[in-house]
Every structure is written in structure tokens, then in C-alpha cells.
Coordinates of C-alpha atoms and ligand atoms in Angstrom, one line a residue:
X1 CA -6.1 4.0 47.7
X2 CA -2.4 4.4 46.9
X3 CA -1.0 8.0 47.5
X4 CA -2.9 9.7 44.8
X5 CA -1.7 13.4 45.4
X6 CA 1.2 12.8 42.9
X7 CA 0.8 15.3 40.3
X8 CA 3.4 18.0 39.5
X9 CA 3.6 20.8 42.2
X10 CA 6.2 23.8 41.9
X11 CA 9.7 22.8 42.6
X12 CA 11.2 24.2 45.7
X13 CA 13.2 27.3 45.6
X14 CA 17.3 26.9 45.4
X15 CA 17.1 23.7 43.6
X16 CA 17.2 22.7 39.9
X17 CA 17.2 19.5 37.7
X18 CA 20.9 19.4 38.1
X19 CA 20.7 19.1 41.9
X20 CA 18.8 16.0 41.7
X21 CA 21.5 14.8 39.3
X22 CA 24.0 15.6 41.9
X23 CA 22.1 14.0 44.6
X24 CA 21.8 10.6 42.6
X25 CA 25.4 10.8 41.7
X26 CA 26.6 11.5 45.2
X27 CA 24.6 8.5 46.5
X28 CA 26.0 6.2 44.1
X29 CA 29.7 7.5 44.3
X30 CA 29.6 7.4 48.2
X31 CA 27.6 4.3 48.6
X32 CA 24.2 5.5 49.8
X33 CA 21.9 4.0 47.2
X34 CA 22.5 1.8 44.2
X35 CA 20.3 0.7 41.4
X36 CA 19.1 -2.8 42.2
X37 CA 20.5 -5.6 40.1
X38 CA 22.7 -2.8 38.3
X39 CA 25.4 -5.3 36.7
X40 CA 22.3 -6.9 35.0
X41 CA 20.9 -3.6 33.5
X42 CA 19.0 -2.7 36.7
X43 CA 15.6 -3.6 37.9
X44 CA 13.1 -0.7 37.5
X45 CA 11.6 0.4 40.7
X46 CA 13.9 -1.5 43.2
X47 CA 16.9 0.1 45.1
X48 CA 19.8 -1.4 47.2
X49 CA 21.0 0.7 50.0
X50 CA 24.7 0.8 50.4
X51 CA 26.9 1.0 53.6
X52 CA 26.1 4.6 54.3
X53 CA 22.6 4.3 52.9
X54 CA 21.8 1.4 55.2
X55 CA 23.0 3.5 58.5
X56 CA 21.0 6.3 57.5
X57 CA 17.9 4.3 57.0
X58 CA 18.5 2.3 60.2
X59 CA 19.0 5.6 62.2
X60 CA 15.5 6.9 60.9
X61 CA 13.8 3.6 61.5
X62 CA 15.3 3.5 65.0
X63 CA 14.3 7.0 65.9
X64 CA 10.7 6.6 64.5
X65 CA 10.5 3.5 66.7
X66 CA 11.9 5.3 69.8
X67 CA 9.4 8.1 69.8
X68 CA 6.6 6.2 68.3
X69 CA 6.9 3.0 70.4
X70 CA 9.6 3.1 73.2
X71 CA 8.7 6.6 74.6
X72 CA 5.1 6.1 74.8
X73 CA 3.0 4.0 77.2
X74 CA 0.1 3.7 74.8
X75 CA 2.0 2.0 71.6
X76 CA 3.2 -1.4 71.2
X77 CA 5.1 -2.9 68.2
X78 CA 4.6 -5.8 65.7
X79 CA 6.4 -7.4 62.6
X80 CA 4.0 -9.1 60.4
X81 CA 4.4 -11.4 57.4
X82 CA 5.0 -9.9 54.0
X83 CA 2.9 -12.8 52.3
X84 CA -0.7 -12.0 52.8
X85 CA -3.9 -14.2 52.7
X86 CA -6.0 -13.1 49.8
X87 CA -9.0 -13.0 52.1
X88 CA -7.5 -10.3 54.2
X89 CA -6.8 -8.2 51.2
X90 CA -10.1 -8.9 49.6
X91 CA -11.9 -7.6 52.8
X92 CA -9.6 -4.6 52.9
X93 CA -10.7 -3.7 49.4
X94 CA -7.2 -4.2 47.9
X95 CA -8.0 -7.2 45.5
X96 CA -11.1 -5.1 44.1
X97 CA -9.8 -1.6 44.1
X98 CA -6.1 -1.0 44.7
X99 CA -5.6 0.1 41.2
X100 CA -4.4 3.1 39.2
X101 CA -6.1 4.0 35.9
X102 CA -3.7 3.3 33.1
X103 CA -3.3 4.0 29.2
X104 CA -0.9 2.7 26.8
X105 CA 0.7 4.9 24.2
X106 CA 0.3 3.1 20.8
X107 CA 3.0 5.1 19.1
X108 CA 5.9 4.6 21.5
X109 CA 4.3 1.6 23.6
X110 CA 4.8 3.5 26.9
X111 CA 2.4 2.2 29.9
X112 CA 1.3 5.5 31.5
X113 CA -0.8 6.5 34.6
X114 CA -3.7 8.6 33.5
X115 CA -2.6 11.4 35.4
X116 CA 0.7 11.7 33.5
X117 CA -0.8 12.3 30.3
X118 CA -0.2 15.9 29.0
X119 CA -3.1 18.1 27.6
X120 CA -2.5 20.3 24.6
X121 CA -5.5 22.3 23.1
X122 CA -7.6 19.9 24.9
X123 CA -6.2 16.8 23.5
X124 CA -4.6 14.3 25.7
X125 CA -1.0 13.2 24.6
X126 CA 1.7 11.0 25.7
X127 CA 4.3 12.8 27.7
X128 CA 7.3 10.7 26.2
X129 CA 6.4 11.1 22.5
X130 CA 3.7 13.4 22.2
X131 CA 1.6 10.7 20.6
X132 CA -2.1 11.1 20.5
X133 CA -3.0 7.6 19.6
X134 CA -3.8 6.2 23.3
X135 CA -5.6 3.2 24.4
X136 CA -8.8 3.3 26.6
X137 CA -8.4 3.7 30.3
X138 CA -8.3 0.6 32.1
X139 CA -7.7 -0.1 35.7
X140 CA -4.2 -1.8 36.8
X141 CA -4.1 -3.5 40.1
X142 CA -0.9 -2.6 41.7
X143 CA -0.4 -5.8 44.1
X144 CA 2.2 -8.2 43.3
X145 CA 0.5 -11.7 43.1
X146 CA 2.4 -14.9 44.0
X147 CA 1.7 -18.7 44.7
X148 CA 2.4 -20.1 47.9
X149 CA 3.3 -23.9 47.8
X150 CA 3.9 -26.3 44.9
X151 CA 0.5 -25.8 43.4
X152 CA 0.4 -22.6 41.1
X153 CA -3.6 -22.3 41.0
X154 CA -6.4 -20.1 42.0
X155 CA -6.3 -21.8 45.6
X156 CA -2.6 -21.0 46.3
X157 CA -2.9 -17.2 45.5
X158 CA -1.1 -15.0 48.0
X159 CA -0.1 -11.1 47.8
X160 CA 3.0 -9.4 48.7
X161 CA 1.5 -6.7 51.1
X162 CA 0.7 -3.5 49.5
X163 CA 1.0 -1.7 53.0
X164 CA 1.9 -2.9 56.5
X165 CA -1.3 -1.6 57.9
X166 CA -3.5 -4.6 57.3
X167 CA -1.5 -7.4 59.3
X168 CA -1.9 -4.6 62.3
X169 CA -5.8 -4.8 61.7
X170 CA -5.6 -8.6 61.2
X171 CA -3.7 -9.0 64.4
X172 CA -5.8 -6.3 66.3
X173 CA -7.4 -8.9 68.7
X174 CA -4.5 -10.9 69.7
X175 CA -2.3 -7.8 70.3
X176 CA -5.2 -6.4 72.4
X177 CA -5.4 -9.4 74.6
X178 CA -1.6 -9.8 75.1
X179 CA -0.8 -6.0 75.7
X180 CA -3.9 -5.4 77.9
X181 CA -4.3 -1.9 76.6
X182 CA -7.0 0.6 77.0
X183 CA -8.3 2.7 74.2
X184 CA -6.9 4.9 72.9
X185 CA -3.8 2.8 72.0
X186 CA -1.6 2.0 69.0
X187 CA 0.1 -0.7 67.1
X188 CA 3.2 0.3 65.3
X189 CA 5.0 -1.4 62.4
X190 CA 7.9 -0.8 60.2
X191 CA 8.3 -3.2 57.1
X192 CA 8.4 -3.7 53.5
X193 CA 5.5 -3.2 51.2
X194 CA 5.3 -3.9 47.4
X195 CA 3.2 -2.1 44.7
X196 CA 3.6 -2.8 41.1
X197 CA 3.8 1.1 40.3
X198 CA 3.1 1.8 36.7
X199 CA 6.0 4.3 36.3
X200 CA 8.4 4.3 39.1
X201 CA 10.2 7.6 39.2
X202 CA 12.2 10.3 40.9
X203 CA 14.9 8.1 42.2
X204 CA 13.6 6.3 45.1
X205 CA 10.6 8.4 45.7
X206 CA 8.2 5.9 43.7
X207 CA 9.4 2.6 44.0
X208 CA 8.0 -1.0 43.6
X209 CA 9.4 -2.3 46.8
X210 CA 9.8 0.2 49.6
X211 CA 9.5 0.4 53.4
X212 CA 6.6 1.9 55.5
X213 CA 6.5 3.2 59.1
X214 CA 2.8 3.0 60.3
X215 CA 0.9 3.4 63.3
X216 CA -2.7 2.3 63.8
X217 CA -4.0 4.3 66.8
X218 CA -7.3 3.0 68.0
X219 CA -9.7 5.2 69.8
X220 CA -13.5 5.7 70.4
X221 CA -15.5 7.4 67.6
X222 CA -15.8 10.6 69.3
X223 CA -11.9 10.9 69.6
X224 CA -11.2 10.3 66.1
X225 CA -11.2 14.1 64.8
X226 CA -9.2 15.3 67.7
X227 CA -6.7 12.6 67.4
X228 CA -6.2 13.1 63.7
X229 CA -5.0 16.8 64.8
X230 CA -2.9 15.3 67.4
X231 CA -1.0 13.0 65.1
X232 CA -0.5 15.6 62.3
X233 CA 1.3 17.8 65.0
X234 CA 3.3 15.0 66.5
X235 CA 4.3 13.9 63.0
X236 CA 5.4 17.4 61.8
X237 CA 7.5 17.7 65.2
X238 CA 9.1 14.3 64.1
X239 CA 10.3 15.5 60.8
X240 CA 11.9 18.8 62.5
X241 CA 13.6 16.6 64.8
X242 CA 15.3 14.7 62.3
X243 CA 16.5 17.9 60.7
X244 CA 13.9 18.6 58.2
X245 CA 13.2 22.4 58.2
X246 CA 9.6 23.4 59.0
X247 CA 9.5 25.7 55.8
X248 CA 10.0 22.6 53.4
X249 CA 7.0 20.8 54.9
X250 CA 3.7 21.4 53.9
X251 CA 0.3 20.0 55.2
X252 CA -2.2 19.4 52.4
X253 CA -5.8 18.7 53.6
X254 CA -7.1 15.9 51.2
X255 CA -10.2 17.3 49.7
X256 CA -13.5 15.4 50.5
X257 CA -13.6 14.0 46.6
X258 CA -10.1 12.5 46.8
X259 CA -10.2 10.9 50.3
X260 CA -10.9 7.3 50.5
X261 CA -14.7 7.0 51.1
X262 CA -14.5 5.7 54.6
X263 CA -12.1 8.4 56.0
X264 CA -13.5 11.3 57.7
X265 CA -10.2 13.5 57.4
X266 CA -6.8 13.2 55.7
X267 CA -3.8 15.1 55.8
X268 CA -0.8 14.7 53.5
X269 CA 2.6 15.9 54.9
X270 CA 4.5 17.0 52.0
X271 CA 8.1 17.9 51.5
X272 CA 9.6 20.3 48.9
X273 CA 12.0 17.9 46.8
X274 CA 13.9 19.2 43.9
X275 CA 11.4 17.8 41.7
X276 CA 8.4 19.5 43.4
X277 CA 6.3 19.3 46.5
X278 CA 5.4 15.6 47.2
X279 CA 3.9 13.3 49.9
X280 CA 6.2 12.1 52.5
X281 CA 3.4 10.8 54.9
X282 CA -0.5 10.4 55.0
X283 CA -2.2 11.0 58.3
X284 CA -5.7 9.6 58.0
X285 CA -8.9 9.2 60.2
X286 CA -9.9 5.7 58.8
X287 CA -13.1 5.6 61.0
X288 CA -13.9 2.0 62.1
X289 CA -13.8 0.8 58.3
X290 CA -11.0 -1.7 58.5
X291 CA -11.7 -3.5 61.6
X292 CA -15.4 -3.7 60.6
X293 CA -14.3 -5.1 57.1
X294 CA -12.2 -7.8 58.7
X295 CA -14.8 -8.6 61.3
X296 CA -17.4 -9.0 58.7
X297 CA -15.1 -11.3 56.2
X298 CA -13.6 -13.3 59.1
X299 CA -16.5 -13.8 61.0
X300 CA -14.4 -13.1 64.3
X301 CA -15.3 -10.5 66.7
X302 CA -12.8 -7.6 66.4
X303 CA -14.7 -5.7 69.2
X304 CA -13.3 -3.9 72.1
X305 CA -15.0 -4.3 75.6
X306 CA -14.9 -1.2 77.8
X307 CA -15.0 -2.4 81.5
X308 CA -16.3 0.8 82.7
X309 CA -19.3 1.5 80.5
X310 CA -19.7 -2.3 79.8
X311 CA -20.0 -1.2 76.1
X312 CA -18.8 -3.5 73.1
X313 CA -17.8 -1.7 69.9
X314 CA -15.6 -1.8 66.8
X315 CA -12.8 0.9 67.7
X316 CA -12.0 3.6 65.2
X317 CA -8.5 4.3 64.0
X318 CA -6.2 7.2 63.3
X319 CA -3.2 6.2 61.0
X320 CA 0.1 8.2 60.5
X321 CA 1.8 6.4 57.6
X322 CA 5.2 7.5 56.6
X323 CA 7.6 6.2 53.8
X324 CA 11.0 5.0 54.9
X325 CA 12.6 5.7 51.5
X326 CA 10.8 8.8 50.7
X327 CA 12.1 10.1 54.1
X328 CA 15.7 9.0 53.7
X329 CA 15.5 10.8 50.2
X330 CA 13.9 14.0 51.9
X331 CA 16.9 13.8 54.4
X332 CA 19.5 13.4 51.7
X333 CA 18.0 16.5 49.6
X334 CA 17.7 18.8 52.9
X335 CA 21.2 17.9 53.9
X336 CA 22.9 18.4 50.4
X337 CA 24.8 21.5 50.4
X338 CA 27.7 23.1 48.5
X339 CA 30.0 25.8 50.1
X340 CA 33.7 26.7 50.4
X341 CA 36.3 25.4 52.8
X342 CA 40.1 26.3 53.2
X343 CA 42.5 23.8 51.7
X344 CA 45.8 22.9 53.1
X345 CA 47.3 26.2 52.4
X346 CA 44.2 28.3 53.4
X347 CA 43.0 28.8 50.0
X348 CA 39.1 28.5 49.7
X349 CA 38.0 25.5 47.6
X350 CA 34.3 24.3 46.9
X351 CA 33.1 21.4 49.1
X352 CA 30.0 19.2 49.0
X353 CA 28.7 18.8 52.5
X354 CA 25.8 16.8 53.8
X355 CA 24.4 18.5 56.8
X356 CA 22.5 15.7 58.3
X357 CA 21.2 16.1 61.8
X358 CA 23.6 14.1 64.0
X359 CA 20.9 11.9 65.2
X360 CA 20.6 10.4 61.8
X361 CA 24.0 11.0 60.3
X362 CA 25.6 7.6 59.2
X363 CA 28.7 8.0 60.9
X364 CA 28.8 10.1 64.0
X365 CA 32.4 10.8 64.5
X366 CA 35.5 10.3 62.4
X367 CA 38.9 9.9 64.3
X368 CA 42.1 10.8 62.7
X369 CA 45.6 10.6 63.8
X370 CA 47.4 13.8 62.5
X371 CA 50.2 11.6 60.8
X372 CA 49.8 8.0 60.0
X373 CA 53.7 7.3 60.5
X374 CA 53.8 8.5 64.0
X375 CA 53.0 5.4 66.1
X376 CA 52.0 7.4 69.5
X377 CA 49.4 9.3 67.4
X378 CA 48.0 6.3 65.8
X379 CA 47.9 4.3 69.1
X380 CA 46.0 7.2 70.9
X381 CA 43.5 7.6 68.0
X382 CA 42.7 4.0 68.2
X383 CA 42.1 4.1 71.8
X384 CA 39.6 6.7 71.1
X385 CA 37.9 4.7 68.5
X386 CA 37.6 2.0 71.2
X387 CA 36.3 4.3 73.7
X388 CA 33.5 5.7 71.3
X389 CA 32.6 2.5 69.3
X390 CA 30.4 0.7 71.7
X391 CA 28.3 3.8 72.1
X392 CA 28.3 5.2 68.2
X393 CA 29.3 4.3 64.7
X394 CA 32.9 6.0 64.4
X395 CA 35.1 5.7 61.5
X396 CA 38.9 5.6 61.6
X397 CA 40.8 7.4 58.9
X398 CA 44.5 7.8 58.8
X399 CA 45.2 8.4 55.1
X400 CA 45.7 11.6 53.3
X401 CA 46.3 15.2 54.1
X402 CA 44.0 16.1 57.2
X403 CA 41.9 18.6 55.1
X404 CA 41.3 15.9 52.5
X405 CA 40.1 13.6 55.4
X406 CA 37.7 16.3 56.7
X407 CA 36.4 16.8 53.2
X408 CA 35.6 13.2 52.6
X409 CA 33.5 13.0 55.8
X410 CA 31.8 16.1 55.1
X411 CA 30.7 14.9 51.9
X412 CA 29.2 12.0 53.7
X413 CA 27.7 14.1 56.5
X414 CA 29.9 13.0 59.4
X415 CA 29.0 15.8 62.0
X416 CA 32.1 15.5 64.2
X417 CA 35.7 14.8 63.7
X418 CA 38.4 14.2 66.3
X419 CA 42.0 14.8 65.5
X420 CA 45.0 13.6 67.5
X421 CA 48.0 15.7 67.3
X422 CA 51.2 16.4 68.9
X423 CA 49.6 18.4 71.6
X424 CA 47.4 15.3 72.7
X425 CA 51.0 13.6 73.4
X426 CA 51.8 16.7 75.6
X427 CA 54.8 17.1 73.6
X428 CA 54.2 21.0 73.2
X429 CA 52.3 21.9 76.5
X430 CA 51.8 19.4 79.2
X431 CA 48.4 21.1 80.0
X432 CA 47.3 19.9 76.7
X433 CA 48.0 16.3 77.2
X434 CA 45.1 13.8 76.5
X435 CA 43.1 16.6 74.8
X436 CA 42.2 16.5 71.0
X437 CA 40.4 18.9 68.6
X438 CA 36.8 18.2 67.9
X439 CA 35.7 19.5 64.5
X440 CA 32.2 20.6 63.9
X441 CA 31.2 19.7 60.4
X442 CA 29.0 22.8 59.7
X443 CA 30.7 25.7 61.2
X444 CA 34.2 23.9 60.7
X445 CA 35.0 25.3 64.1
X446 CA 37.3 23.3 66.2
X447 CA 37.4 23.1 70.0
X448 CA 39.9 21.6 72.3
X449 CA 38.5 18.9 74.5
X450 CA 39.6 16.3 77.0
X451 CA 39.5 12.8 75.7
X452 CA 37.8 11.9 78.9
X453 CA 35.0 14.3 78.3
X454 CA 34.5 13.2 74.7
X455 CA 32.1 10.5 75.0
X456 CA 29.6 12.5 77.0
X457 CA 30.0 15.6 74.9
X458 CA 29.3 13.4 71.5
X459 CA 26.4 11.5 73.2
X460 CA 24.6 14.4 74.1
X461 CA 25.0 15.8 70.6
X462 CA 23.9 12.7 68.7
X463 CA 21.0 11.8 70.9
Ligands
GAP501 N1 -1.7 2.4 55.1 C1 -1.8 3.5 54.3 C2 -0.9 3.9 53.1 O1 -0.3 2.6 52.8 P1 -0.1 5.5 51.2 O2 -0.6 6.7 51.2 O3 -0.6 4.4 50.0 O4 -1.1 4.9 52.6 C3 1.9 5.8 52.7 O5 1.3 5.2 51.6 C4 3.2 6.1 52.6 O6 4.0 5.1 52.2 C5 3.2 7.3 51.6 O7 3.1 8.5 52.0 C6 4.7 7.1 51.0 O8 5.6 7.8 51.9 C7 5.0 5.5 51.3 N2 4.7 5.2 49.8 C8 3.6 4.8 49.3 N3 3.8 4.4 48.0 C9 5.1 4.3 47.8 C10 6.0 4.0 46.6 N4 5.5 3.5 45.5 N5 7.3 4.2 46.7 C11 7.8 4.8 47.9 N6 7.2 5.1 48.9 C12 5.8 4.8 49.0

């Protein structure tokens, strides 16, 4: 049930192991992502997003919400609890079946997922130490169990949800009643999910605590396969619209023997990460399995009544389920690039640049007075900050040479830089009064624009 298609796939072109190291190091150095509880040695599989990481993540989630909920008539949102009733997860199959096959290496004591073992001359070996003394395969349930209330016994067990989907199914009837939607319609949710992964790895890619963006799109049985295709295409468009190039995205049709038994069709949307092609999102036609299971277990009707045909039936569902953290990581990998830019004297020097799509970039525009000790330049730059701030996240920087300031913003992916110079004050040419230079991060080209046009110009480019 967890995303199984996790075996090694060929690394994408143009990256190497060093690139992932550079990405991890940039993420820490510039405040995108830190190891959780780092000062205590770190908590494996948990990550904290810093000042820039949280902006990137929010921009991603907000854009997903915009296109999946706000821009549609047929989708409503919800925000469910993380603590989940054990009966709900028993009905969904998670209590019995949400597990990975696991073995231990008796030599180095490593706990391993079965698919991580390496095989040499037909003999399975530990990938860490090469040891061949392995335990029998056993199932390891990935759910985090906790207790609700003061009595820590069998009766008080609850689980941290392993996916956001189940609260959508459990609330299906309530939401149907209040929203008065007709099929096909969807319920969307963004939120935390928890899985006690045996081996968290590849930075944030496989974590124990992560966020999902899930849509459960309910429909009639006969619409299922067509909607599966529709949502696969919609989701591919989404990734392109946040700046992930189509040639780094791959659609994997999950073979019959690897699909969940209740699914009639599943696609994995994969991205070429530096460590190989890996799943970003699953788009699955889950039939009426989930609602039927909850109906059976709860004894409450989860049927839909069709006013026109007077039919009553349990709807089917198509589910596009994306990982927030994986998409953030893909955005960073996609954006990372190294090129050259001129220094103060025009000499070319290496530059690291995150070429984020302006839509997701943490900071949209940096504002610089050319010199920090010239009061009129500073005052004008601050006026521009006040003008833009209600509409976008801007950053004011007056320290250091202007080239250095550009470079710092390039490295964190700020797409636009506005510089207030002596022309802005009309000192050289009255016609240039109240104009600024607008610098584009990628082309490094500068255009002269009127301050009064700036907001409109930038708003269009970051929308
Ligand atoms: N409701 C369906 C479901 O949860 P899944 O393939 O297990 O399906 C959906 O998970 C998405 O959640 C994955 O495609 C991935 O992006 C993200 N995800 C799953 N496990 C994850 C983990 N351990 N760390 C980070 N993201 C994860």
C-alpha cells in the first residue's frame, strides 16, 4: 500500500552524487531545510523547513489548492485530524496490511527493507556490510501507534494517519450533505502523514513525517477509467506549471501484479532526481473499495442518491496523491544550476543559481538601494518595499556591493531584483526620475521601468 516503486532507477543525465551533496548543503546553508533536532544529533526521517523552505513549501501548497480547489466548481476542501480512530484504519486495511517486508542483518544489525538487499551470485547480502547472515523476512507495520487519554491500554490505541485520504472517505457523507455536490465531484486535503519507514533516505524523499496533497474525486463506476486519464494529464500540467520540465517527468503504468488489489489502474508520476527516477505522485483508480469498506465497518450508509435516475450506489473514486516534501525536493533539484556571472569589474565568476519558477520562488523580488549611505536612495527603496509588500514577499537588502547582493539572491532563487540608483532620483536625466532597474535572475538582463508600473509588471510574472 505504501509507494512500492522505489527500487533503483537510472540516475538522470547531468547530475552526479556530488550534486545531491551540493543541494543538501545549499539547503542548510541558505535556510531551506535542516535536520530535525539537529543539536541533539538529529531525528532520523524528520526534517525542519527554515525561513526559505517554508515559503517554497507554502507557495507549492497554495498553488495546488488554487488549481485543485479554488479554480474548480467540482472540488471542495477539508482539513482532517491526524489522530485516527483505529476502526477507520482497520476498515481501510492499514492495521492488517500497511507493512513492508523487512529483514535484519545479524552482522551489522541493520534493519533493511527486503527490496534493499543486494544479490551476488544468487545470494542475498546486506547492502551495508555485505553480510549474508540475514533473519527471516517479517512484515513491519509502518503506522505510528499512540494512546489517547490517560489509560495506555488496548482500548485507547489511536494511529497517526499514514495518509490523508482516509479522513476524506470517513467524512464523505457529511461533506456531500453540506456541499450538495453532484457526481463527479472531489474532496481535497493537504496535511501531514506519518510512516515509520524502515530506512528513511535520499534527504527528504523518504521521511517518517511528511505532507501529502490528496484529491479524492468521486464518480460513477463507468467514469473511472476515463477520469484516471484525465487526472494523470491534469497532474502532469501542474508539474509543468510549477517549472518542472516535461522531459524530467515520467509516467509509469503500475503493472497489474504491483497494483493494490482493489485498483483498476494506477499511474506513478516520477521525476528524474539526482539519485534516480522516483515517484512524486500516484494517480489511482481505487474503485468503490474505500467507501464500501467504511460503510461495511461503520454500518452507516455512504451511498449517493442520484435524483435523476433514482439510483442509490456507492461512488467510485480516482485519487491523485502527491507528496509535498518530494515535490519541494524536485523543485530544488530542478532549479539548481551553476553558471557564470560578471563580478564588479566585469570578470566572469562562478555563480550558483536556483532557477525557481517565479510562482513558487520563496522571495519574489529583492529591493536594493545602490548605496546604503545615500538617504534619498534608501528612502526610495523603502517606498518600493512598502508598495510591493502587500502583494508579494519582498526582501530589502542594502549591505555589500550590488553584484554581491544579486549573487545572494540568485543563490536562493529570487527571480527579480529592483535597484534604486541616481537615475531614479532624476539626477542625471529628468526623464528617468522615478524609474528603477528591474533585473531578471536567469538572463541577468536589466530593464528600466517606471516605479508606477512595477507592481503590475511583477504581479503578472509571479501569478
Ligand atoms: N492515499 C494514497 C497514498 O498515500 P502513496 O503512494 O503511499 O499513496 C502518496 O503516497 C504520495 O505521498 C507519494 O507519491 C509520495 O509523494 C508521498 N509519500 C509517501 N510516502 C512518503 C515518505 N515516506 N516520505 C515522503 N513522501 C512520501
